[in-house]
């Protein structure tokens, strides 16, 4: 069992507090958007609790409103979620030894922020006993603040002016997290290439520009790693 | 839209999301990833975050920004300045959002 007093639980919690506030603003906007796109309050509530994926939810709303065929809707959501497939290969290095139901239960909670902060806390990809408490400390807080803000958004949907553009606070949160990950010249170049690719490929359907940008950013990072290694015979 | 269609859609979205998040965790057998793939994972989170946010910052309705009268530009500049000054994520959000709301509500940008 996970103890709330565990120092790693507390660390996971406290490192999540600041970034999750920005995500809560995003959740608020997602809640508002769900109701404004025509979902009833109970259905919007079910969506936020069951799906728990802001970008996939936002991408699905216009498709649901248009009555898009389910395969198209689900394929689009999977593409928006493709970055999680990439994360899951990494999660396996930490949690691969747990039983399957336990792994999947963890992954329901494993959103972008959890992944990013977890990998920053445990750069070495191997199992350690501190990992589960750290994971839950951040995951439970982020889940609660996201759901609370989303439910608030559902409740007050008709009173928040959309022109305020409050959803942008979520982008600012992700921007801060991105900056905190930029460690050397190679990560900067990789991020720059990914940004250009995401914008240049924006016209692709089903949010595939996200996948193109991830592929481009990772590919340039690998190329830079290789060129640095061949320039210096000894491995750094 | 019918109620059933919406309910099935939401159930499907929940399943698809957990399948994506647990993609490489579904099998009990270790999927052997080549070393370059493991190394590439170092760049994946940054690339994904940038991929999500850069169109949100730089584009309007699928086209690059065409005006300087856009609150997002100044929100990002102030948030960025704050981050590299103090290295705090919360301050980045608060300062950026303050600029955003001031320009949106005050000037209607």
Coordinates of C-alpha atoms in Angstrom, one line a residue:
Chain A
X1 CA 0.0 0.0 0.0
X2 CA 1.0 3.6 -0.5
X3 CA 1.3 5.7 2.6
X4 CA 0.5 9.4 2.4
X5 CA 3.4 10.0 4.8
X6 CA 5.9 8.4 2.5
X7 CA 8.5 11.1 1.7
X8 CA 8.4 10.1 -2.0
X9 CA 4.7 10.4 -2.1
X10 CA 5.0 13.9 -0.7
X11 CA 7.7 14.8 -3.1
X12 CA 5.6 13.5 -6.0
X13 CA 2.7 15.6 -4.7
X14 CA 4.6 18.8 -4.1
X15 CA 6.4 18.7 -7.5
X16 CA 2.9 18.4 -9.1
X17 CA 1.2 21.2 -7.3
X18 CA 2.5 24.1 -9.4
X19 CA 2.2 22.6 -12.9
X20 CA -1.2 21.1 -12.2
X21 CA -2.7 24.5 -11.4
X22 CA -2.2 25.5 -15.0
X23 CA -3.6 22.2 -16.1
X24 CA -6.7 22.9 -13.9
X25 CA -7.4 26.0 -15.9
X26 CA -7.2 23.8 -19.0
X27 CA -9.6 21.3 -17.3
X28 CA -12.0 24.1 -16.5
X29 CA -12.1 25.1 -20.2
X30 CA -12.5 21.4 -21.3
X31 CA -15.5 21.2 -18.9
X32 CA -17.0 24.3 -20.4
X33 CA -16.4 23.1 -23.9
X34 CA -18.0 19.7 -23.4
X35 CA -21.3 21.3 -22.3
X36 CA -21.2 24.0 -25.0
X37 CA -20.7 21.4 -27.7
X38 CA -24.0 19.8 -26.7
X39 CA -23.3 17.1 -24.2
X40 CA -25.7 16.9 -21.3
X41 CA -24.3 17.4 -17.8
X42 CA -24.3 13.7 -16.8
X43 CA -22.7 12.7 -20.1
X44 CA -20.0 15.4 -19.8
X45 CA -19.3 14.2 -16.2
X46 CA -19.0 10.6 -17.4
X47 CA -16.6 11.8 -20.1
X48 CA -14.2 13.7 -17.9
X49 CA -14.1 10.9 -15.3
X50 CA -13.8 7.9 -17.7
X51 CA -11.6 9.4 -20.5
X52 CA -9.4 11.7 -18.5
X53 CA -7.5 13.0 -21.5
X54 CA -7.9 16.7 -22.2
X55 CA -6.6 16.9 -25.7
X56 CA -8.3 13.7 -26.9
X57 CA -11.6 14.9 -25.3
X58 CA -11.3 18.3 -27.0
X59 CA -10.5 16.7 -30.3
X60 CA -13.4 14.3 -30.1
X61 CA -16.1 17.0 -29.3
X62 CA -16.7 18.3 -32.8
X63 CA -16.7 14.8 -34.1
X64 CA -19.3 13.7 -31.6
X65 CA -21.4 16.8 -32.3
X66 CA -21.3 16.0 -36.0
X67 CA -22.2 12.3 -35.4
X68 CA -19.0 11.1 -37.0
X69 CA -18.7 7.3 -37.5
X70 CA -17.3 5.6 -34.3
X71 CA -14.2 4.2 -36.1
X72 CA -13.2 7.6 -37.3
X73 CA -13.8 9.1 -33.9
X74 CA -11.8 6.5 -32.1
X75 CA -9.0 6.5 -34.7
X76 CA -8.7 10.3 -34.3
X77 CA -8.6 10.0 -30.5
X78 CA -5.9 7.3 -30.8
X79 CA -3.8 9.5 -33.0
X80 CA -4.1 12.4 -30.6
X81 CA -3.0 10.0 -27.9
X82 CA -0.1 8.5 -29.9
X83 CA 2.4 10.3 -27.7
X84 CA 1.2 8.1 -24.8
X85 CA 2.3 5.0 -26.9
X86 CA 5.7 6.5 -27.0
X87 CA 5.7 7.1 -23.2
X88 CA 4.4 3.6 -22.5
X89 CA 7.6 2.1 -24.0
X90 CA 9.4 4.2 -21.4
X91 CA 7.0 3.3 -18.6
X92 CA 7.7 -0.3 -19.2
X93 CA 11.3 0.1 -18.1
X94 CA 10.0 1.2 -14.7
X95 CA 6.7 -0.8 -14.2
X96 CA 7.1 -3.8 -16.5
X97 CA 7.4 -6.2 -13.7
X98 CA 4.1 -5.4 -12.1
X99 CA 1.0 -7.5 -12.8
X100 CA -0.9 -6.5 -16.0
X101 CA -4.0 -5.1 -14.2
X102 CA -1.8 -3.0 -12.0
X103 CA 0.2 -1.7 -15.0
X104 CA -3.0 -0.6 -16.8
X105 CA -4.5 0.9 -13.7
X106 CA -1.4 3.1 -13.4
X107 CA -1.7 4.1 -17.0
X108 CA -5.2 5.4 -16.6
X109 CA -3.6 8.1 -14.4
X110 CA -0.4 8.5 -16.4
X111 CA -1.0 11.8 -18.3
X112 CA 1.7 14.0 -19.8
X113 CA 2.7 15.8 -16.6
X114 CA 3.1 12.6 -14.6
X115 CA 5.3 11.2 -17.3
X116 CA 7.5 14.3 -17.6
X117 CA 8.0 14.8 -13.9
X118 CA 8.5 11.1 -13.2
X119 CA 11.3 10.8 -15.9
X120 CA 12.9 14.0 -14.5
X121 CA 12.8 12.4 -11.0
X122 CA 14.1 9.0 -12.2
X123 CA 16.3 9.6 -15.2
X124 CA 17.7 6.1 -14.9
X125 CA 15.1 3.7 -16.5
X126 CA 15.1 0.8 -14.0
X127 CA 12.7 -0.2 -11.2
X128 CA 13.2 1.3 -7.8
X129 CA 11.1 1.1 -4.6
X130 CA 10.6 4.9 -4.5
X131 CA 8.8 5.0 -7.8
X132 CA 5.3 3.9 -6.9
X133 CA 4.9 6.3 -4.0
X134 CA 6.3 9.2 -6.1
X135 CA 4.0 8.2 -9.0
X136 CA 0.9 8.2 -6.8
X137 CA 1.7 11.4 -5.0
X138 CA 1.6 13.3 -8.3
X139 CA -1.0 11.2 -10.0
X140 CA -3.7 11.5 -7.3
X141 CA -3.2 15.2 -6.9
X142 CA -3.3 15.8 -10.7
X143 CA -6.4 13.6 -11.1
X144 CA -8.2 15.4 -8.3
X145 CA -7.4 18.9 -9.4
X146 CA -8.2 18.1 -13.1
X147 CA -11.5 16.4 -12.2
X148 CA -12.5 19.2 -9.7
X149 CA -11.8 21.9 -12.2
X150 CA -13.5 20.0 -15.1
X151 CA -16.6 19.5 -13.0
X152 CA -16.6 23.1 -12.0
X153 CA -16.3 24.0 -15.8
X154 CA -19.3 21.7 -16.5
X155 CA -21.3 23.4 -13.7
X156 CA -20.6 27.0 -14.8
X157 CA -20.4 26.4 -18.5
X158 CA -22.8 29.1 -19.4
X159 CA -21.2 31.8 -17.3
X160 CA -17.5 31.8 -18.4
X161 CA -17.0 34.0 -21.5
X162 CA -15.2 32.0 -24.1
X163 CA -13.4 35.2 -25.3
X164 CA -11.2 35.2 -22.2
X165 CA -9.3 32.4 -23.8
X166 CA -8.6 30.8 -20.4
X167 CA -7.6 27.5 -22.0
X168 CA -4.3 29.2 -22.9
X169 CA -3.2 28.9 -19.3
X170 CA -2.9 25.1 -20.0
X171 CA -0.5 25.9 -22.9
X172 CA 1.5 28.2 -20.6
X173 CA 1.8 25.3 -18.1
X174 CA 3.1 23.0 -20.7
X175 CA 5.4 25.7 -21.9
X176 CA 7.0 26.0 -18.4
X177 CA 7.3 22.2 -18.2
X178 CA 9.0 22.2 -21.6
X179 CA 11.5 24.8 -20.6
X180 CA 12.4 22.8 -17.5
X181 CA 13.3 19.9 -19.7
X182 CA 15.6 21.7 -22.0
X183 CA 19.0 20.7 -20.7
X184 CA 21.5 21.0 -23.5
X185 CA 21.9 22.2 -27.1
X186 CA 20.6 18.9 -28.5
X187 CA 17.3 19.1 -26.7
X188 CA 16.9 22.8 -27.8
X189 CA 17.5 21.8 -31.5
X190 CA 15.1 18.8 -31.1
X191 CA 12.4 21.0 -29.6
X192 CA 12.9 23.7 -32.4
X193 CA 12.6 21.1 -35.1
X194 CA 9.5 19.6 -33.5
X195 CA 7.9 23.0 -33.2
X196 CA 8.5 23.8 -36.9
X197 CA 7.2 20.4 -37.9
X198 CA 4.0 20.7 -35.8
X199 CA 3.2 24.0 -37.5
X200 CA 4.3 23.0 -41.0
X201 CA 2.3 19.8 -40.9
X202 CA -0.8 21.4 -39.2
X203 CA -2.9 20.8 -42.3
X204 CA -2.7 17.0 -41.9
X205 CA -6.0 15.4 -40.8
X206 CA -6.6 13.7 -37.4
X207 CA -3.9 15.8 -35.6
X208 CA -1.2 13.7 -37.4
X209 CA 1.0 16.8 -37.2
X210 CA 1.6 15.9 -33.6
X211 CA 3.0 12.5 -34.6
X212 CA 5.1 14.0 -37.4
X213 CA 6.5 16.5 -35.0
X214 CA 7.4 13.9 -32.4
X215 CA 9.1 11.8 -35.1
X216 CA 11.0 14.8 -36.4
X217 CA 12.2 15.9 -32.9
X218 CA 13.3 12.4 -31.9
X219 CA 15.0 11.8 -35.3
X220 CA 17.0 15.0 -35.1
X221 CA 18.0 14.2 -31.5
X222 CA 19.2 10.7 -32.5
X223 CA 21.2 12.2 -35.5
X224 CA 22.8 14.7 -33.2
X225 CA 23.7 12.0 -30.7
X226 CA 25.3 10.0 -33.4
X227 CA 27.3 12.8 -34.9
X228 CA 28.6 13.8 -31.5
X229 CA 29.7 10.3 -30.8
X230 CA 31.4 9.8 -34.1
X231 CA 33.2 13.2 -33.7
X232 CA 34.5 12.0 -30.3
X233 CA 35.8 8.4 -30.3
X234 CA 35.3 8.0 -26.5
X235 CA 31.8 7.8 -25.3
X236 CA 30.7 10.7 -23.1
Chain B
X1 CA -27.1 12.9 -31.8
X2 CA -28.6 10.0 -29.9
X3 CA -27.8 9.4 -26.3
X4 CA -26.6 5.8 -27.1
X5 CA -24.2 7.0 -29.8
X6 CA -22.7 9.5 -27.3
X7 CA -22.4 6.9 -24.5
X8 CA -20.7 4.3 -26.8
X9 CA -18.4 7.0 -28.1
X10 CA -17.3 8.0 -24.6
X11 CA -16.8 4.4 -23.6
X12 CA -14.7 3.9 -26.7
X13 CA -12.6 7.0 -26.0
X14 CA -11.9 5.7 -22.5
X15 CA -10.8 2.3 -23.8
X16 CA -8.7 3.9 -26.6
X17 CA -7.0 6.2 -24.2
X18 CA -6.0 3.4 -21.7
X19 CA -4.9 1.3 -24.7
X20 CA -2.6 4.1 -25.9
X21 CA -1.2 4.8 -22.5
X22 CA -0.6 1.1 -21.8
X23 CA 0.4 0.1 -25.3
X24 CA 3.8 -1.4 -24.5
X25 CA 2.6 -2.6 -21.1
X26 CA -0.2 -4.8 -22.4
X27 CA 2.0 -7.8 -23.1
X28 CA 3.6 -9.7 -20.2
X29 CA 6.6 -10.5 -22.4
X30 CA 9.3 -7.9 -22.7
X31 CA 9.2 -6.3 -26.1
X32 CA 12.8 -5.9 -27.1
X33 CA 13.4 -2.3 -28.2
X34 CA 16.5 -1.5 -30.2
X35 CA 19.0 0.7 -28.3
X36 CA 18.4 3.7 -30.6
X37 CA 14.7 3.6 -29.7
X38 CA 15.5 3.7 -26.1
X39 CA 17.8 6.6 -26.6
X40 CA 15.2 8.4 -28.7
X41 CA 12.9 8.3 -25.7
X42 CA 14.9 11.1 -24.2
X43 CA 13.7 13.5 -26.9
X44 CA 10.1 12.2 -27.1
X45 CA 8.5 14.1 -24.2
X46 CA 10.0 17.4 -25.2
X47 CA 9.0 16.9 -28.9
X48 CA 5.4 15.9 -27.9
X49 CA 4.9 18.9 -25.6
X50 CA 6.3 21.3 -28.2
X51 CA 4.1 19.6 -30.9
X52 CA 1.0 20.2 -28.8
X53 CA 1.7 23.8 -27.8
X54 CA 3.5 25.3 -30.8
X55 CA 0.4 25.4 -33.0
X56 CA -1.6 26.7 -30.0
X57 CA 0.8 29.6 -29.7
X58 CA 1.7 30.3 -33.3
X59 CA -1.5 29.7 -35.3
X60 CA -5.0 30.9 -35.6
X61 CA -7.6 28.7 -37.4
X62 CA -4.9 26.7 -39.1
X63 CA -2.8 29.6 -40.3
X64 CA 0.3 31.3 -38.9
X65 CA -0.4 34.5 -36.8
X66 CA -0.9 37.4 -39.1
X67 CA -1.2 40.2 -36.5
X68 CA 0.8 41.5 -33.5
X69 CA -2.5 42.3 -31.8
X70 CA -2.7 38.9 -30.3
X71 CA -2.6 38.5 -26.5
X72 CA -1.0 35.0 -26.8
X73 CA 2.3 36.5 -28.1
X74 CA 2.7 38.8 -25.1
X75 CA 1.5 36.1 -22.6
X76 CA 4.2 33.7 -24.0
X77 CA 6.9 36.4 -24.0
X78 CA 6.2 37.4 -20.4
X79 CA 5.8 33.8 -19.2
X80 CA 9.1 32.9 -21.0
X81 CA 10.9 35.8 -19.4
X82 CA 9.6 34.8 -16.0
X83 CA 10.7 31.2 -16.4
X84 CA 14.3 32.1 -17.4
X85 CA 14.5 34.7 -14.6
X86 CA 13.1 32.5 -11.7
X87 CA 12.8 29.0 -13.2
X88 CA 9.3 28.6 -11.7
X89 CA 6.5 26.9 -13.6
X90 CA 3.7 28.4 -11.5
X91 CA 5.1 32.0 -12.0
X92 CA 5.2 31.3 -15.8
X93 CA 1.5 30.4 -15.8
X94 CA 0.4 33.3 -13.5
X95 CA 2.4 36.0 -15.2
X96 CA 1.4 34.8 -18.7
X97 CA -2.2 34.4 -17.8
X98 CA -2.3 37.9 -16.2
X99 CA -1.0 39.4 -19.4
X100 CA -3.4 37.3 -21.4
X101 CA -6.5 38.4 -19.4
X102 CA -5.4 42.1 -19.3
X103 CA -5.0 42.3 -23.1
X104 CA -8.1 40.2 -23.8
X105 CA -10.5 41.9 -21.5
X106 CA -8.8 45.4 -21.5
X107 CA -8.1 45.7 -25.2
X108 CA -10.3 43.0 -26.7
X109 CA -7.3 41.2 -28.4

